[in-house]
Amino acid sequence: MNHVEICKDECKGCGVCVETCPRDCLMIGDEINAIGYQHVVFVGMGRCTACGMCYRVCPEPGALTVMADVKEV
Amino acid sequence: MSERTEVRFSKAKAFYDTFERKGSGDKVTHYCPGCGHGTIQKLIADCIDELEIQDKTVFLSPVGCSVFSYYYYDTGNIQCSHGRAPAVATGVRRTLPEAVIISYQGDGDLAGIGMTEIVHAANRGENITVIFVNNAIYGMTGGQMAPTTPMGQKTPTSPFGREVLRDGRPMGMAELIASLSAPVYVERCSVATAKDVLKARKVILKSLQNQVDKLGFSFIEILSPCPTNWGMDPVESRVWMQEQLAVLFPLGVYKDVTTHLVAVDPGKFHSPMDDDKLRELLRGASEVPVQRSSPLPHTQLIKVAGFGGQGVLSAGELLATCGMSEGIQVSWLPSYGPEMRGGSANVSVILSEDDIGSPLVDHPNVFIAMNGPSLDAFEDAVAPGGLILVNSAIVTRKVSRTDVRVVYIPATELARQEGLLSAANVVMVTAYLYITKAFSIETLRRCIPLVLRKKAYLNQNLALVEKVLDHCVRTAGSAGSDESDGSAGSENG
Ligand SMILES: Cc1ncc(C[n+]2csc(CCOP(=O)(O)OP(=O)(O)O)c2C)c(N)n1
Ligand code: SF4
């Protein structure tokens, strides 16, 4: 299923992806990561369209990886 | 719905795997949470991947928060001094015609200290891509007012707000660059919203493609949030950008003539000069076969000073040329007053067997005083144990230092006797070589023709050398001595 993989120790918890996601798939969690931020968590299984908006606005190169369904032909 | 998934968006290949700053490997940037630099740099990395230009990209990091970009991009990297990236880009362009050069600059860097470099690079139409990150303040140093800071905005250097009469109005760089004729593509975009970011990606891609196609100078201004210095959270800062910044700096295309352009072969315009041509142009010591007579006794820190018109700078040139023709390291640093004639001039020359770090000579160990005011100016600066050569035909007083070696030569008079009015410099250089044996007189004879401007006087100059040698030999008893007033002619009025 479409989803976003979060490299939690690369997230600075800025929340820009949370604000951006058109389908509310992301939220800031409670846990504090290795670099001292409350990182983002993915809560959009079934809603995520793998549009990549979160990836685009995120300032960190490797924090988010967007996984899309393989279209079986 | 499929169970299998594949990567659709992930870290660009143009980035290193780990960002090895301060020793330990790390995977995050050094930017503050929510900073626009990260978003923009991801777009650039992504475009580098898409255009498959990683191997030929040279990324120029500026001074500012993005100073560490070379830790991130697995491309060619140069970290440029503040504001000078467009000048560095020009140099890279002229030497690497196929490189894709990205000059990435903040607003303090580009519109403040580097205004000259960007305007001239744009005006020359250098085939480069400039990514101008406008966050309306100096981020790295703590949010000071930049040329782009909005009216009324409070910053550490405008504590009561930017004010027009004191600070001027914010500058629109896209507008300014687009007003020049050479740039081919100028657009302003933003990273405030996801839509803006997608648009910015297209714009960056186009600006790089222009360069690959050799179309010319592309300038992309990107409005970018600095939540830290704006005192906002990352989300708020993006709202402020839409409501305030994008009103002050409207987004859009400011210039695009790329559709009517055909690729320009850069070689056609700036073909580097070939070595033979260069040699011909610089015709000088390279013509003289390098031959070393004997090693220099020690590094010669030479200062020659006198009136403009006494050949002070040429004396330095002659010394430096002798040094070059003997294959040692030399530096020649002129400094002269506003008037070339009648004003005072001085030149610093270093002759050394080792590399020369700085061409400045603050404490010469050889000082050639061509006139009185120069002796007054530099006598005290001479290193203890140094040598002072005085043009005693003009300088009426004696040297008062007792811890230096002094030789008096009536240089102007000797030159005049040979029918040369402005060859006191040749006299002094000849005497210097005679006394110190830094180089052979043969080297001097070989180098005079290279330095002499008026070739018609060559024979007279060479005759003058012999005359000076003769003079030195006649007064040699003292010239070679260590007496502080040892004189090759002080009594010889
Ligand atoms: C020659 C020189 N002058 C001043 C500085 C101090 N300095 C460092 S960063 C900076 C401002 C950078 O601001 P900007 O270009 O807007 O980039 P940002 O940090 O906002 O990304 C200044 C003035 C310096 N490093 N070098
Ligand atoms: S100070 Fe501003 S520009 Fe610099 S890293 Fe932080 S948010 Fe970015």
Coordinates of C-alpha atoms and ligand atoms in Angstrom, one line a residue:
Chain A
M1 CA 0.0 0.0 0.0
N2 CA 1.2 3.6 -0.7
H3 CA 2.9 5.0 2.3
V4 CA 5.8 7.2 3.5
E5 CA 8.8 5.6 5.2
I6 CA 10.1 7.9 7.9
C7 CA 13.8 7.9 8.9
K8 CA 12.9 9.1 12.3
D9 CA 16.4 10.2 13.3
E10 CA 16.6 12.5 10.2
C11 CA 13.4 14.4 11.0
K12 CA 13.6 17.8 12.8
G13 CA 9.9 17.9 13.5
C14 CA 9.3 21.2 11.6
G15 CA 5.8 20.0 10.8
V16 CA 5.8 21.4 7.2
C17 CA 4.9 18.0 5.7
V18 CA 2.1 17.6 8.2
E19 CA 0.6 20.9 7.1
T20 CA 1.2 20.0 3.4
C21 CA -0.2 16.5 3.1
P22 CA -3.6 16.9 1.4
R23 CA -4.8 13.7 3.0
D24 CA -3.6 14.2 6.6
C25 CA -1.4 11.2 6.5
L26 CA 1.3 12.6 8.8
M27 CA 1.4 13.9 12.3
I28 CA 4.0 14.9 14.8
G29 CA 4.4 12.0 17.3
D30 CA 5.3 12.0 21.0
E31 CA 8.6 10.3 20.8
I32 CA 11.8 12.3 20.8
N33 CA 14.4 11.1 18.3
A34 CA 18.2 10.8 18.5
I35 CA 18.8 14.3 17.4
G36 CA 16.3 15.7 20.0
Y37 CA 13.2 16.4 18.0
Q38 CA 9.6 15.1 18.2
H39 CA 9.6 13.4 14.8
V40 CA 6.8 13.0 12.3
V41 CA 4.9 9.7 12.1
F42 CA 2.9 8.2 9.2
V43 CA -0.8 7.6 10.0
G44 CA -2.2 7.4 6.5
M45 CA -2.3 3.8 5.5
G46 CA -5.1 3.5 3.0
R47 CA -5.3 7.3 2.4
C48 CA -1.9 8.0 1.1
T49 CA -1.7 8.5 -2.7
A50 CA 2.1 8.7 -2.8
C51 CA 1.8 12.1 -4.4
G52 CA 5.2 13.1 -2.9
M53 CA 4.1 16.5 -1.6
C54 CA 5.5 15.8 1.8
Y55 CA 8.8 14.7 0.3
R56 CA 9.0 17.9 -1.8
V57 CA 8.4 20.3 1.0
C58 CA 10.6 18.5 3.6
P59 CA 13.9 20.3 4.0
E60 CA 15.8 17.1 4.9
P61 CA 17.4 15.1 2.1
G62 CA 16.7 11.6 3.5
A63 CA 14.0 11.9 6.2
L64 CA 11.1 10.8 4.0
T65 CA 10.9 8.1 1.3
V66 CA 7.6 7.8 -0.5
M67 CA 6.6 4.3 -1.5
A68 CA 4.0 3.7 -4.2
D69 CA 2.0 0.6 -5.1
V70 CA 3.5 -1.3 -8.0
K71 CA 1.0 -1.2 -10.8
E72 CA 0.5 -4.9 -11.7
V73 CA -0.3 -5.2 -15.4
Chain B
M1 CA -4.7 -2.9 -4.4
S2 CA -1.2 -4.2 -4.7
E3 CA 0.8 -5.5 -1.8
R4 CA 4.1 -4.7 -3.5
T5 CA 5.5 -1.1 -3.3
E6 CA 8.4 0.7 -5.0
V7 CA 10.3 3.8 -4.2
R8 CA 8.7 6.8 -5.8
F9 CA 10.5 9.7 -4.1
S10 CA 13.7 9.3 -2.1
K11 CA 17.0 10.9 -1.4
A12 CA 18.7 12.2 -4.5
K13 CA 21.8 10.5 -5.8
A14 CA 23.5 13.9 -6.1
F15 CA 23.7 13.9 -2.3
Y16 CA 26.4 12.0 -0.4
D17 CA 25.1 9.1 1.7
T18 CA 26.4 10.7 4.9
F19 CA 27.3 14.3 5.5
E20 CA 30.6 14.0 7.2
R21 CA 30.8 17.2 9.1
K22 CA 33.0 17.6 12.1
G23 CA 34.4 14.1 11.9
S24 CA 31.4 11.9 12.6
G25 CA 29.1 10.8 9.8
D26 CA 25.7 12.3 9.9
K27 CA 22.6 12.1 7.7
V28 CA 21.0 15.4 8.5
T29 CA 21.8 18.9 7.2
H30 CA 23.0 21.6 9.6
Y31 CA 20.0 23.8 8.8
C32 CA 17.4 24.8 11.4
P33 CA 14.1 22.9 11.4
G34 CA 11.9 24.2 8.6
C35 CA 14.6 26.1 6.8
G36 CA 14.0 26.7 3.1
H37 CA 17.6 26.0 2.2
G38 CA 17.1 22.2 2.7
T39 CA 14.0 22.2 0.5
I40 CA 15.7 24.2 -2.3
Q41 CA 18.9 22.1 -2.1
K42 CA 16.8 18.9 -2.5
L43 CA 15.2 20.4 -5.6
I44 CA 18.6 21.1 -7.1
A45 CA 19.9 17.6 -6.3
D46 CA 16.8 16.1 -7.8
C47 CA 17.3 18.2 -11.0
I48 CA 20.9 17.1 -11.2
D49 CA 19.8 13.5 -11.1
E50 CA 17.1 14.1 -13.7
L51 CA 19.5 15.8 -16.1
E52 CA 22.2 13.3 -15.4
I53 CA 24.8 16.0 -14.9
Q54 CA 26.2 15.0 -11.5
D55 CA 29.6 14.2 -13.0
K56 CA 30.0 17.6 -14.5
T57 CA 28.3 19.8 -11.9
V58 CA 30.4 22.3 -10.0
F59 CA 28.4 23.6 -7.0
L60 CA 29.6 26.9 -5.6
S61 CA 28.8 27.3 -1.9
P62 CA 28.6 30.9 -0.7
V63 CA 29.2 32.4 2.7
G64 CA 26.0 32.2 4.7
C65 CA 23.9 29.4 6.2
S66 CA 24.5 27.3 3.1
V67 CA 28.3 27.5 3.4
F68 CA 28.5 23.8 4.1
S69 CA 26.8 22.7 0.9
Y70 CA 30.0 20.9 -0.1
Y71 CA 29.4 18.4 2.6
Y72 CA 26.1 17.5 0.9
Y73 CA 26.6 17.5 -2.9
D74 CA 28.5 14.7 -4.4
T75 CA 29.6 16.9 -7.2
G76 CA 32.5 19.3 -7.8
N77 CA 32.5 21.9 -5.0
I78 CA 34.1 25.2 -4.3
Q79 CA 33.4 27.3 -1.3
C80 CA 33.7 30.9 -2.3
S81 CA 34.4 33.9 -0.3
H82 CA 31.5 36.1 0.6
G83 CA 29.6 37.3 -2.5
R84 CA 32.3 36.2 -4.9
A85 CA 30.7 33.0 -6.3
P86 CA 29.8 34.6 -9.7
A87 CA 33.4 35.6 -10.1
V88 CA 34.5 32.1 -9.2
A89 CA 31.9 30.7 -11.6
T90 CA 33.3 32.8 -14.3
G91 CA 36.8 31.4 -13.7
V92 CA 35.4 27.8 -13.8
R93 CA 33.4 28.6 -16.9
R94 CA 36.5 29.8 -18.8
T95 CA 38.5 26.8 -17.9
L96 CA 35.9 24.0 -18.0
P97 CA 33.6 24.7 -20.9
E98 CA 31.5 21.6 -20.3
A99 CA 30.9 22.1 -16.6
V100 CA 27.5 22.8 -15.2
I101 CA 28.1 25.6 -12.7
I102 CA 25.6 26.4 -9.9
S103 CA 26.2 29.6 -8.0
Y104 CA 24.1 29.2 -4.9
Q105 CA 23.8 32.4 -2.9
G106 CA 21.9 34.1 -0.1
D107 CA 20.6 37.6 -0.2
G108 CA 23.3 39.0 2.1
D109 CA 25.9 37.3 -0.1
L110 CA 24.5 38.1 -3.5
A111 CA 22.7 41.4 -3.0
G112 CA 24.8 42.8 -0.2
I113 CA 28.6 42.2 -0.3
G114 CA 28.5 40.5 -3.7
M115 CA 26.4 42.9 -5.7
T116 CA 29.3 43.8 -8.0
E117 CA 30.1 40.2 -8.9
I118 CA 26.6 39.2 -9.7
V119 CA 25.8 42.3 -11.8
H120 CA 28.9 41.9 -13.9
A121 CA 28.6 38.1 -14.3
A122 CA 25.0 38.7 -15.4
N123 CA 26.0 41.5 -17.7
R124 CA 28.7 39.4 -19.3
G125 CA 26.0 36.7 -19.8
E126 CA 28.2 34.0 -18.3
N127 CA 26.7 30.6 -19.1
I128 CA 26.0 29.7 -15.5
T129 CA 22.9 29.1 -13.3
V130 CA 22.5 31.3 -10.2
I131 CA 20.2 30.2 -7.5
F132 CA 19.5 33.2 -5.3
V133 CA 17.9 32.3 -2.0
N134 CA 16.1 35.3 -0.7
N135 CA 15.2 34.9 3.0
A136 CA 15.1 38.7 3.4
I137 CA 17.8 38.7 6.2
Y138 CA 21.3 37.6 6.9
G139 CA 20.6 34.2 8.4
M140 CA 23.9 32.9 9.5
T141 CA 25.0 35.9 11.5
G142 CA 21.7 36.3 13.3
G143 CA 19.1 38.0 11.2
Q144 CA 20.5 41.4 10.4
M145 CA 18.9 43.6 7.8
A146 CA 19.7 42.6 4.2
P147 CA 19.2 44.6 1.0
T148 CA 16.0 42.6 0.6
T149 CA 14.5 43.1 4.1
P150 CA 10.9 44.5 3.9
M151 CA 10.1 48.1 5.0
G152 CA 9.4 48.3 8.7
Q153 CA 10.9 44.9 9.5
K154 CA 12.7 44.8 12.8
T155 CA 16.1 43.1 12.8
P156 CA 19.2 43.4 15.0
T157 CA 20.5 46.2 12.7
S158 CA 17.1 47.9 12.2
P159 CA 15.7 47.6 15.8
F160 CA 12.9 50.0 15.1
G161 CA 12.2 48.7 11.7
R162 CA 13.7 49.3 8.2
E163 CA 13.2 52.9 7.4
V164 CA 13.3 54.3 3.9
L165 CA 15.3 57.5 4.5
R166 CA 17.9 55.6 6.5
D167 CA 18.0 52.2 4.9
G168 CA 16.5 52.6 1.4
R169 CA 13.9 50.3 0.0
P170 CA 14.2 46.5 -0.4
M171 CA 15.8 45.6 -3.7
G172 CA 14.2 43.4 -6.3
M173 CA 17.1 41.4 -7.6
A174 CA 15.1 39.5 -10.3
E175 CA 13.9 42.9 -11.6
L176 CA 17.4 44.3 -11.5
I177 CA 19.0 41.4 -13.3
A178 CA 16.2 41.2 -15.8
S179 CA 16.9 44.9 -16.7
L180 CA 20.3 43.9 -18.2
S181 CA 20.4 42.8 -21.8
A182 CA 22.6 39.7 -21.5
P183 CA 20.7 37.3 -19.1
V184 CA 18.5 34.8 -20.9
Y185 CA 16.2 33.6 -18.2
V186 CA 15.2 35.3 -14.9
E187 CA 12.4 34.0 -12.8
R188 CA 11.3 34.5 -9.2
C189 CA 9.7 31.6 -7.4
S190 CA 9.1 30.5 -3.8
V191 CA 9.0 27.5 -1.5
A192 CA 6.1 28.6 0.7
T193 CA 3.6 26.1 -0.5
A194 CA 3.7 22.6 -2.1
K195 CA 2.5 24.2 -5.3
D196 CA 5.3 26.7 -5.1
V197 CA 7.8 24.0 -4.5
L198 CA 6.7 22.0 -7.5
K199 CA 6.9 25.2 -9.6
A200 CA 10.4 26.0 -8.3
R201 CA 11.5 22.5 -9.3
K202 CA 10.4 23.2 -12.9
V203 CA 12.2 26.5 -12.9
I204 CA 15.4 25.1 -11.5
L205 CA 15.3 22.3 -14.1
K206 CA 14.8 24.8 -16.9
S207 CA 17.7 27.0 -15.6
L208 CA 20.0 24.1 -15.6
Q209 CA 18.9 22.8 -19.0
N210 CA 19.6 26.3 -20.4
Q211 CA 23.1 26.0 -19.2
V212 CA 23.5 22.5 -20.6
D213 CA 22.2 23.9 -23.9
K214 CA 24.8 26.7 -23.6
L215 CA 22.1 29.4 -23.8
G216 CA 23.6 31.8 -21.3
F217 CA 23.0 33.3 -17.9
S218 CA 20.0 32.1 -15.9
F219 CA 19.0 33.7 -12.6
I220 CA 16.5 32.1 -10.3
E221 CA 15.4 34.0 -7.2
I222 CA 13.7 31.8 -4.6
L223 CA 11.8 33.2 -1.7
S224 CA 12.8 31.0 1.3
P225 CA 11.8 30.9 4.9
C226 CA 14.1 31.5 7.8
P227 CA 11.9 30.6 10.7
T228 CA 14.7 31.0 13.2
N229 CA 15.5 34.6 12.5
W230 CA 11.9 35.6 11.6
G231 CA 10.9 34.4 15.1
M232 CA 8.2 32.2 13.6
D233 CA 7.5 28.5 13.6
P234 CA 8.1 26.7 10.2
V235 CA 4.5 26.6 9.3
E236 CA 3.7 30.3 10.3
S237 CA 6.8 31.4 8.4
R238 CA 5.3 29.9 5.2
V239 CA 2.1 31.8 5.7
W240 CA 4.0 35.0 6.2
M241 CA 5.8 34.4 3.0
Q242 CA 2.6 34.2 1.0
E243 CA 1.0 37.2 2.7
Q244 CA 4.0 39.5 2.9
L245 CA 7.1 38.4 1.0
A246 CA 5.4 37.4 -2.2
V247 CA 3.6 40.7 -2.3
L248 CA 6.8 42.6 -2.0
F249 CA 8.6 40.3 -4.4
P250 CA 6.0 39.2 -6.9
L251 CA 6.6 35.7 -8.3
G252 CA 6.9 35.1 -12.0
V253 CA 9.0 35.2 -15.1
Y254 CA 11.0 38.4 -15.4
K255 CA 12.8 37.6 -18.6
D256 CA 12.9 34.6 -20.9
V257 CA 14.4 34.8 -24.3
T258 CA 15.5 31.2 -24.3
T259 CA 13.0 30.2 -26.9
H260 CA 14.6 32.4 -29.6
L261 CA 18.1 31.3 -28.8
V262 CA 20.4 28.8 -30.4
A263 CA 23.2 27.3 -28.5
V264 CA 26.3 29.4 -28.5
D265 CA 29.6 27.6 -28.7
P266 CA 31.3 29.1 -25.7
G267 CA 34.7 28.4 -27.3
K268 CA 33.8 30.9 -30.0
F269 CA 33.8 33.7 -27.5
H270 CA 36.2 32.9 -24.8
S271 CA 38.7 30.5 -26.3
P272 CA 41.5 30.3 -23.8
M273 CA 44.7 31.8 -25.2
D274 CA 47.2 29.2 -26.2
D275 CA 50.5 29.0 -24.4
D276 CA 52.5 30.3 -27.3
K277 CA 50.3 33.4 -27.7
L278 CA 50.5 34.0 -24.0
R279 CA 54.2 33.7 -24.0
E280 CA 54.4 36.2 -26.9
L281 CA 52.2 38.6 -25.0
L282 CA 54.2 38.3 -21.8
R283 CA 57.5 38.3 -23.7
G284 CA 59.9 38.4 -20.8
A285 CA 62.0 36.2 -18.6
S286 CA 60.6 33.1 -20.3
E287 CA 62.8 33.9 -23.2
V288 CA 65.9 33.8 -21.1
P289 CA 67.2 30.4 -20.5
V290 CA 67.0 29.8 -16.8
Q291 CA 70.5 29.4 -15.4
R292 CA 71.4 29.6 -11.8
S293 CA 74.8 31.1 -10.9
S294 CA 75.1 30.6 -7.2
P295 CA 72.6 30.1 -4.4
L296 CA 71.1 33.2 -2.8
P297 CA 72.9 34.0 0.5
H298 CA 69.5 34.5 2.1
T299 CA 66.0 35.7 1.2
Q300 CA 66.3 39.2 -0.1
L301 CA 63.5 41.5 1.1
I302 CA 64.0 44.5 -1.0
K303 CA 62.4 47.9 -0.9
V304 CA 63.1 50.5 -3.6
A305 CA 61.7 54.0 -3.0
G306 CA 62.0 57.4 -4.7
F307 CA 60.2 59.9 -6.8
G308 CA 57.8 58.7 -9.5
G309 CA 59.8 58.9 -12.7
Q310 CA 63.1 57.7 -11.1
G311 CA 62.4 54.2 -12.4
V312 CA 61.6 52.8 -9.0
L313 CA 59.1 50.3 -10.2
S314 CA 61.4 49.3 -13.1
A315 CA 64.3 48.8 -10.7
G316 CA 62.0 46.3 -8.9
E317 CA 61.0 44.8 -12.3
L318 CA 64.7 44.4 -13.2
L319 CA 65.5 42.7 -9.9
A320 CA 62.5 40.4 -10.2
T321 CA 63.3 39.6 -13.8
C322 CA 66.9 38.7 -12.8
G323 CA 65.4 36.4 -10.1
M324 CA 63.1 34.7 -12.6
S325 CA 65.8 34.2 -15.1
E326 CA 67.8 32.4 -12.4
G327 CA 64.8 30.2 -11.7
I328 CA 64.2 31.3 -8.1
Q329 CA 60.9 32.6 -6.5
V330 CA 60.2 36.3 -6.9
S331 CA 57.5 38.7 -6.0
W332 CA 57.1 42.3 -7.2
L333 CA 54.6 44.5 -5.5
P334 CA 54.4 48.2 -6.5
S335 CA 52.8 50.9 -4.5
Y336 CA 52.9 54.5 -5.6
G337 CA 51.2 57.7 -4.9
P338 CA 48.5 59.3 -7.0
E339 CA 51.0 61.1 -9.2
M340 CA 53.1 58.9 -11.3
R341 CA 55.7 61.7 -11.9
G342 CA 56.9 63.8 -9.1
G343 CA 54.9 61.7 -6.6
S344 CA 56.6 59.1 -4.5
A345 CA 56.8 55.5 -5.5
N346 CA 58.0 52.4 -3.9
V347 CA 58.2 48.8 -4.8
S348 CA 58.7 45.7 -2.7
V349 CA 60.6 42.8 -4.3
I350 CA 61.3 39.4 -2.7
L351 CA 63.9 37.1 -4.0
S352 CA 63.8 33.7 -2.4
E353 CA 64.9 30.1 -2.8
D354 CA 61.7 29.1 -1.1
D355 CA 58.0 29.8 -1.8
I356 CA 56.9 33.3 -1.1
G357 CA 53.9 33.6 1.2
S358 CA 53.2 37.3 1.1
P359 CA 54.7 39.9 -1.2
L360 CA 54.7 42.6 1.4
V361 CA 58.0 43.8 2.7
D362 CA 57.6 45.6 6.0
H363 CA 61.1 45.3 7.2
P364 CA 63.5 45.2 4.2
N365 CA 66.9 43.8 4.5
V366 CA 67.8 45.7 1.4
F367 CA 66.7 49.3 1.0
I368 CA 67.5 51.4 -2.0
A369 CA 66.8 55.0 -1.3
M370 CA 66.5 57.0 -4.5
N371 CA 65.7 60.3 -2.8
G372 CA 65.6 62.1 0.6
P373 CA 61.9 61.7 1.5
S374 CA 62.2 57.9 0.9
L375 CA 65.2 57.6 3.2
D376 CA 63.2 59.5 5.8
A377 CA 60.2 57.3 5.3
F378 CA 61.9 53.8 5.4
E379 CA 65.2 54.2 7.2
D380 CA 63.7 53.0 10.5
A381 CA 61.9 50.1 8.9
V382 CA 65.1 48.4 7.7
A383 CA 65.9 45.2 9.5
P384 CA 69.0 45.4 11.8
G385 CA 72.0 44.2 9.8
G386 CA 70.3 45.2 6.6
L387 CA 71.8 47.1 3.7
I388 CA 70.9 50.6 2.7
L389 CA 72.0 51.9 -0.7
V390 CA 71.6 55.7 -0.9
N391 CA 71.5 57.8 -4.1
S392 CA 74.0 60.3 -2.7
A393 CA 73.7 62.5 -5.8
I394 CA 70.3 63.6 -4.5
V395 CA 70.1 62.6 -0.9
T396 CA 72.1 65.2 1.1
R397 CA 72.0 63.7 4.5
K398 CA 73.7 60.6 5.9
V399 CA 71.9 57.5 7.3
S400 CA 71.6 57.8 11.0
R401 CA 71.2 54.1 11.8
T402 CA 74.4 52.5 13.0
D403 CA 73.2 48.9 13.0
V404 CA 72.9 48.6 9.2
R405 CA 75.4 48.6 6.4
V406 CA 75.2 51.7 4.3
V407 CA 76.6 52.4 0.8
Y408 CA 76.4 55.8 -0.9
I409 CA 76.3 55.8 -4.7
P410 CA 75.9 59.0 -6.7
A411 CA 73.5 57.2 -9.0
T412 CA 71.8 60.1 -10.7
E413 CA 75.2 61.7 -11.4
L414 CA 76.7 58.4 -12.9
A415 CA 73.7 58.0 -15.1
R416 CA 73.9 61.6 -16.2
Q417 CA 77.5 61.2 -17.2
E418 CA 76.4 58.4 -19.5
G419 CA 73.9 60.7 -21.1
L420 CA 70.9 58.9 -19.4
L421 CA 68.7 61.2 -17.3
S422 CA 66.5 58.5 -15.7
A423 CA 68.7 55.5 -15.3
A424 CA 69.7 56.0 -11.7
N425 CA 67.7 52.8 -11.1
V426 CA 70.0 50.8 -13.3
V427 CA 73.0 52.2 -11.3
M428 CA 71.5 51.2 -8.0
V429 CA 70.6 47.7 -9.2
T430 CA 74.1 47.2 -10.6
A431 CA 75.7 48.4 -7.3
Y432 CA 73.3 46.2 -5.3
L433 CA 74.4 43.1 -7.3
Y434 CA 78.0 44.1 -7.2
I435 CA 77.9 44.4 -3.4
T436 CA 75.7 41.4 -2.5
K437 CA 76.5 39.0 -5.4
A438 CA 72.9 38.0 -5.3
F439 CA 73.1 37.3 -9.0
S440 CA 75.9 37.5 -11.5
I441 CA 76.3 40.7 -13.5
E442 CA 75.9 38.5 -16.6
T443 CA 72.3 37.9 -15.5
L444 CA 71.8 41.6 -15.2
R445 CA 73.1 42.2 -18.7
R446 CA 70.7 39.5 -20.0
C447 CA 67.7 41.0 -18.3
I448 CA 68.1 44.6 -19.0
P449 CA 66.8 44.3 -22.6
L450 CA 63.7 42.5 -21.3
V451 CA 62.8 45.3 -18.9
L452 CA 64.0 48.4 -20.8
R453 CA 61.0 50.2 -22.4
K454 CA 63.1 52.4 -24.8
K455 CA 65.1 49.9 -26.7
A456 CA 67.1 52.7 -28.4
Y457 CA 68.9 53.3 -25.1
L458 CA 70.0 49.7 -24.7
N459 CA 73.6 50.1 -25.4
Q460 CA 73.9 53.2 -23.2
N461 CA 72.3 51.2 -20.4
L462 CA 74.7 48.4 -20.8
A463 CA 77.6 50.8 -20.9
L464 CA 76.3 52.3 -17.7
V465 CA 76.5 49.0 -16.0
E466 CA 80.2 48.8 -16.9
K467 CA 80.6 52.3 -15.7
V468 CA 79.0 51.5 -12.3
L469 CA 81.1 48.4 -12.0
D470 CA 84.2 50.4 -12.6
H471 CA 83.1 52.9 -10.1
C472 CA 82.4 50.2 -7.5
V473 CA 85.8 48.6 -8.1
R474 CA 87.5 52.0 -7.8
T475 CA 85.9 52.6 -4.4
A476 CA 85.9 48.9 -3.6
G477 CA 88.0 49.1 -0.5
S478 CA 85.0 50.3 1.3
A479 CA 82.2 48.9 -0.8
G480 CA 83.0 45.4 0.2
S481 CA 83.7 46.2 3.8
D482 CA 81.3 45.8 6.7
E483 CA 81.8 49.3 8.0
S484 CA 78.5 50.9 8.6
D485 CA 79.4 53.9 6.5
G486 CA 81.4 51.7 4.0
S487 CA 81.0 53.6 0.9
A488 CA 81.2 53.0 -2.8
G489 CA 81.5 56.6 -3.5
S490 CA 80.6 58.7 -0.6
E491 CA 83.8 60.6 -0.9
N492 CA 83.5 60.5 -4.6
G493 CA 81.4 63.7 -5.0
Ligands
LIG1 C1 33.9 39.0 4.0 C2 32.9 38.6 5.0 N1 32.1 39.5 5.6 C3 31.2 39.2 6.5 C4 31.1 37.9 6.9 C5 30.1 37.5 7.9 N2 28.9 36.8 7.4 C6 28.8 35.5 7.4 S1 27.3 35.0 6.8 C7 26.8 36.5 6.5 C8 25.4 36.8 5.9 C9 24.9 35.8 5.0 O1 23.6 36.1 4.7 P1 22.8 35.5 3.5 O2 23.7 35.7 2.3 O3 21.5 36.2 3.4 O4 22.7 34.0 3.7 P2 21.8 33.2 4.8 O5 22.7 32.9 5.9 O6 20.6 34.0 5.1 O7 21.5 31.9 4.1 C10 27.8 37.5 6.9 C11 27.6 38.9 6.7 C12 31.9 36.9 6.3 N3 31.9 35.6 6.6 N4 32.8 37.3 5.4
SF4_2 S1 19.2 30.6 10.3 FE1 17.6 30.7 8.9 S2 18.5 30.4 6.9 FE2 20.0 29.8 8.4 S3 19.6 27.6 8.7 FE3 18.3 28.6 10.2 S4 16.4 28.8 9.2 FE4 17.9 28.4 7.6

